[in-house]
Short mmCIF file of C-alpha atoms in Angstrom, two decimals:
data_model
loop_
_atom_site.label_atom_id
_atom_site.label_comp_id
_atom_site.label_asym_id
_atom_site.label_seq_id
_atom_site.Cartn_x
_atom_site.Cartn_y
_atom_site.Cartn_z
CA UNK K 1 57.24 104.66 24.15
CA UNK K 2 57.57 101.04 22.36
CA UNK K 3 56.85 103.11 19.17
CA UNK K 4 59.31 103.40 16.16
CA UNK K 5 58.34 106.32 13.61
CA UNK K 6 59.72 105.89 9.96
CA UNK K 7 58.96 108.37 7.18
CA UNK K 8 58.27 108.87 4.59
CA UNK K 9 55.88 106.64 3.78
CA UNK K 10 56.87 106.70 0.50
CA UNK K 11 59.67 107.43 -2.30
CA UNK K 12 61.07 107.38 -5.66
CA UNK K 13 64.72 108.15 -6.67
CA UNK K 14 66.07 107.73 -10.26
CA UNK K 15 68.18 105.20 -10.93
CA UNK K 16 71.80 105.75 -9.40
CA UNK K 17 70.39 108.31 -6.41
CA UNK K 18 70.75 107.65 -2.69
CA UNK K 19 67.42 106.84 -0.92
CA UNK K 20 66.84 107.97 2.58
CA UNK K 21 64.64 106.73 4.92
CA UNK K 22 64.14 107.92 8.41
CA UNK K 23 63.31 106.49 12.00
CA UNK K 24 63.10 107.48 15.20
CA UNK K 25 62.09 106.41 18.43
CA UNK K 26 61.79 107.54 22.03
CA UNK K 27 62.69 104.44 24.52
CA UNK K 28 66.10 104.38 25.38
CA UNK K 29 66.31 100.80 26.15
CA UNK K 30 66.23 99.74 22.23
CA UNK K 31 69.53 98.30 22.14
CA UNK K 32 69.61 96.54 18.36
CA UNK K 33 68.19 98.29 15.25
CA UNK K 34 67.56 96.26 12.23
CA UNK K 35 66.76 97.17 8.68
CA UNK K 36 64.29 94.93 6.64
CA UNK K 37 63.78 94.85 2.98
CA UNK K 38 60.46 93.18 1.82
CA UNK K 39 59.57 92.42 -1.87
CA UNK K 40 55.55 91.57 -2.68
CA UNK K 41 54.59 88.38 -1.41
CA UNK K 42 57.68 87.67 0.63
CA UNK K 43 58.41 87.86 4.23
CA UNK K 44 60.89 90.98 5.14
CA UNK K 45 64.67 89.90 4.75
CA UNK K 46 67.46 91.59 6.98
CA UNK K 47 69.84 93.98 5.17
CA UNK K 48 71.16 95.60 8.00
CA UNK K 49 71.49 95.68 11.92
CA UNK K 50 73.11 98.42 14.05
CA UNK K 51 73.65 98.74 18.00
CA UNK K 52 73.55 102.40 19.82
CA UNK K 53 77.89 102.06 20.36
CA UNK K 54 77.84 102.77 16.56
CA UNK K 55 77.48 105.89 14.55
CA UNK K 56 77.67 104.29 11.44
CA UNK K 57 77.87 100.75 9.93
CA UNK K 58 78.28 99.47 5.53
CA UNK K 59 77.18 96.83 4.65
CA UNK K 60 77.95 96.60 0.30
CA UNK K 61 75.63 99.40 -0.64
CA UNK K 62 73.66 99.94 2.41
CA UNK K 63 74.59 102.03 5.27
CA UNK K 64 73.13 102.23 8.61
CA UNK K 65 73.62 105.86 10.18
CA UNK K 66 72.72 105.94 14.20
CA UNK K 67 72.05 109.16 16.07
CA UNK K 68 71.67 108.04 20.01
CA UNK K 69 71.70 111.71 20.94
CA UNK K 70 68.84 112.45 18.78
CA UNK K 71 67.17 108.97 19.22
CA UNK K 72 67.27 108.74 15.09
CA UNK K 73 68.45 106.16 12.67
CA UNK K 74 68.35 106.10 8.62
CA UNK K 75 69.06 103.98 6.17
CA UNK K 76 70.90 105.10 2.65
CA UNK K 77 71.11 103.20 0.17
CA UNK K 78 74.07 104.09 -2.52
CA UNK K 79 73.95 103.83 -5.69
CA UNK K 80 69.95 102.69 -5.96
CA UNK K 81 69.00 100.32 -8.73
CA UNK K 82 65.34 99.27 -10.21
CA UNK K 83 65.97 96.33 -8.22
CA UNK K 84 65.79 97.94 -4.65
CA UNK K 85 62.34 98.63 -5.83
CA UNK K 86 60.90 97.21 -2.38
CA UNK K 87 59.23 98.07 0.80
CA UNK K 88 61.60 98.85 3.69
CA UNK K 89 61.06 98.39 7.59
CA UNK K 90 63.13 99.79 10.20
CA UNK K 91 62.95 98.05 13.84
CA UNK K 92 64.24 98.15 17.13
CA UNK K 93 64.63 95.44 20.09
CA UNK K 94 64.99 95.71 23.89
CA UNK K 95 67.29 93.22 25.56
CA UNK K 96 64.90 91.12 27.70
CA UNK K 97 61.73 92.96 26.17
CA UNK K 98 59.56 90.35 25.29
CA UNK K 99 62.48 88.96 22.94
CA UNK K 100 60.29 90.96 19.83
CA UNK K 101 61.38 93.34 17.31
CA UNK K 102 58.91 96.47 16.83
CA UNK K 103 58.91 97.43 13.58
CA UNK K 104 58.32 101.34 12.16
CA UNK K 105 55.12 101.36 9.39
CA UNK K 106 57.03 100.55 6.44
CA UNK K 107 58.78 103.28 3.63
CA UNK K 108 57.46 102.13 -0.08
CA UNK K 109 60.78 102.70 -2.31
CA UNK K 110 60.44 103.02 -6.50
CA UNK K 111 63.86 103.18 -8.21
CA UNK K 112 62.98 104.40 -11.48
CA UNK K 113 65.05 103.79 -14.61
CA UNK D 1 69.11 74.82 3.02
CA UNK D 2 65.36 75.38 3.23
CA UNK D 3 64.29 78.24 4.38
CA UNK D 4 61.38 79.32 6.89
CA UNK D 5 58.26 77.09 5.27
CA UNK D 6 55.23 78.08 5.80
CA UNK D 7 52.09 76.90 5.06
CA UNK D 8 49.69 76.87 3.86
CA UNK D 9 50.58 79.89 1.86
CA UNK D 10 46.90 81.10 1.34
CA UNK D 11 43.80 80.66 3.01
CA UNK D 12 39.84 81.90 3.05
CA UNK D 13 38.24 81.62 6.51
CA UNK D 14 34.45 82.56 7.61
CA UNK D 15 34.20 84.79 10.32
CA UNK D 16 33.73 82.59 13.55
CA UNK D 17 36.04 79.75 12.44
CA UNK D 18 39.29 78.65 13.65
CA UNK D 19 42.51 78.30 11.86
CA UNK D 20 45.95 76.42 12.39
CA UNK D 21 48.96 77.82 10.79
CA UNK D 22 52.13 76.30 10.02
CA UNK D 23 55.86 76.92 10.15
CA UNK D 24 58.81 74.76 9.74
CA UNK D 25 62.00 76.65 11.02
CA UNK D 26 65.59 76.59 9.37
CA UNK D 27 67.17 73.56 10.65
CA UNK D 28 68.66 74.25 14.39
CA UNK D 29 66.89 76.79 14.75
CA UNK D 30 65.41 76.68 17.91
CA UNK D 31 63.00 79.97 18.23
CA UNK D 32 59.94 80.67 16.41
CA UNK D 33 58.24 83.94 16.48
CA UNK D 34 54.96 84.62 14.77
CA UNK D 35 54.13 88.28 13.75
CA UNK D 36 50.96 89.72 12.10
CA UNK D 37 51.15 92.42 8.91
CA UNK D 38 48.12 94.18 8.52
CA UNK D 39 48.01 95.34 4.61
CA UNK D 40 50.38 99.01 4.55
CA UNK D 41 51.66 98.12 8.09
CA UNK D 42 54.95 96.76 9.94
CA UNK D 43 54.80 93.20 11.39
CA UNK D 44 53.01 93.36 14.96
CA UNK D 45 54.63 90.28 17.05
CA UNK D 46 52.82 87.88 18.84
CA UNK D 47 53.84 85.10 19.65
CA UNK D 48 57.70 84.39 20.56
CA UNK D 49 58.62 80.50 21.35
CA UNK D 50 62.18 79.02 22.59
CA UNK D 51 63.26 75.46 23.16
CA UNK D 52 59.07 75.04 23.46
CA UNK D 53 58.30 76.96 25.58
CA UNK D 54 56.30 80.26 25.23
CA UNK D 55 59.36 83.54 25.95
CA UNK D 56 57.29 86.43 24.50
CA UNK D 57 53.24 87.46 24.23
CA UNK D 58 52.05 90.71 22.37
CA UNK D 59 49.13 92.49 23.04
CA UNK D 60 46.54 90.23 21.10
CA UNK D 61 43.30 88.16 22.40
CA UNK D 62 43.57 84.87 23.88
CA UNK D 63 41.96 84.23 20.93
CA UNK D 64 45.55 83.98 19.47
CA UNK D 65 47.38 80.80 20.50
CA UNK D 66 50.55 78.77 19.51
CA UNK D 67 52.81 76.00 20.24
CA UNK D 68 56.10 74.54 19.39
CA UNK D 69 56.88 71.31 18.87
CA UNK D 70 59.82 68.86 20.06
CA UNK D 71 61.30 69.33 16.68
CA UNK D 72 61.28 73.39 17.01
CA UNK D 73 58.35 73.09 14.33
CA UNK D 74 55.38 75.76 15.02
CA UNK D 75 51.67 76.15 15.22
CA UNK D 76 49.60 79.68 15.75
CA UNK D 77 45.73 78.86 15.92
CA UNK D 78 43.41 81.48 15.87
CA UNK D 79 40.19 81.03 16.82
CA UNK D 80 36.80 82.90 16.26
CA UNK D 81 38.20 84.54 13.44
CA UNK D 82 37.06 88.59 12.94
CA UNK D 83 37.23 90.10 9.99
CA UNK D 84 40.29 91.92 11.30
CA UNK D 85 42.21 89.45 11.56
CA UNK D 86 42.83 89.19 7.31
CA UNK D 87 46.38 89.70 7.38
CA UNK D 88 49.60 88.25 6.15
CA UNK D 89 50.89 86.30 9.39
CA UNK D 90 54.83 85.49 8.95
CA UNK D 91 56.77 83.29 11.04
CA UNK D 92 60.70 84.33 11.37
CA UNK D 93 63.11 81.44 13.03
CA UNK D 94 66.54 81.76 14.51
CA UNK D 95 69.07 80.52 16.42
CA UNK D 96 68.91 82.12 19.45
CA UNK D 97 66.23 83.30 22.00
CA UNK D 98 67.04 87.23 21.60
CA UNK D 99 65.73 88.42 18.19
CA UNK D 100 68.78 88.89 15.96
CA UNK D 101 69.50 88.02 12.60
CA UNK D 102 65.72 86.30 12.41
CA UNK D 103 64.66 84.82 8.85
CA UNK D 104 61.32 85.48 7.74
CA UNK D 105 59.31 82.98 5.71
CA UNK D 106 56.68 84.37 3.01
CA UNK D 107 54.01 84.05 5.25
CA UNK D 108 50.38 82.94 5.32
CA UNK D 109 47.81 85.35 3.98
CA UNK D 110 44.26 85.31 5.60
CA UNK D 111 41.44 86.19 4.64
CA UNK D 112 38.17 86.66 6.59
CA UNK D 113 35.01 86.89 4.98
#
């Protein structure tokens, strides 16, 4: 129940396309959902949080879109550039659940030219 | 501003040793939280400290222990190493106890041989 899924596991878009990556999750508590972006040999930087009052939140070219219904969130990312080449983690929280994030397994995105 | 530091940034352990690793949080930042990334995986949390004082455990040994000092700085030891235990272990600070908006350093990869 603490589980997040994320698919796929992997991706490539051309240059310009709009990436979609997937997660789900079946505890109800999760009450923030954060998106991670994490480049080789870095530590995963925040792009995006949403919380389950929100259907949809932009932030520049990313956009969170939350489904509490079907206990799914995705991440899109507009027009997708070489640079975006990255791994991505979705997450979720509970409010006074250990105070940890539980991250989904990680989508490996290739924005080719 | 510095960001998360982290050190050291690379490290070759026998199995059956101990380790110490390091973090130095952004300044006032009062939480640490230490997560482990298997190779191909999300972060897996361990550790979460606030004000120095231990707010979070995940499901590792007691092998696995940490501390924070009075000037929010961080240690995780590990002791007994396995070779399971090679992994990329990243430290993420913030301001508050609840984990939002956390900043990751690049971590400290481990290897057990």
């Amino acid at each position: 129940q603490q589980q997040v899924k994320q698919s796929p596991q992997s991706l490539i878009v051309q240059k310009g396309g709009i990436p979609i990556i997937n997660c789900a999750y079946e505890n109800t508590a999760f009450d923030y959902f954060p998106w991670y972006q994490q480049f080789p040999g870095k530590g995963p930087a925040l792009l995006i949080a949403i919380r389950p009052d929100v259907s949809e939140k932009k932030e520049g070219r990313f956009t969170i879109s939350f489904n509490k219904s079907a206990k799914q969130f995705s991440l899109h990312i507009m027009d997708s550039q070489p640079g975006d080449s990255a791994t991505y983690f979705c997450a979720a929280s509970i409010r006074g659940g250990g105070n940890k994030l539980t991250f989904g397994t990680g989508t490996q995105l290739k924005v080719e030219l | 501003d510095a960001g998360v530091t982290q050190s050291p940034t690379h490290l070759i352990k026998t199995r059956g040793q101990q380790v110490t690793l390091r973090c130095s949080p952004i300044s006032g930042h009062k939480s640490v939280s230490w997560y482990q990334q298997v190779l191909g995986q999300g972060p897996q949390f361990i550790f979460q400290y606030y004000e120095k004082e231990e707010r979070g455990r995940g499901n590792f040994p007691d092998r696995f222990s940490a501390r924070q000092f009075p000037n929010y700085s961080s240690e995780l030891n590990v002791n007994a190493l396995l070779l399971g235990d090679s992994a990329l272990y990243l430290c993420a600070s913030s301001f508050e106890q609840l984990p939002y908006g956390y900043t990751f350093g690049s971590g400290t990869r481990l290897t057990v041989v």
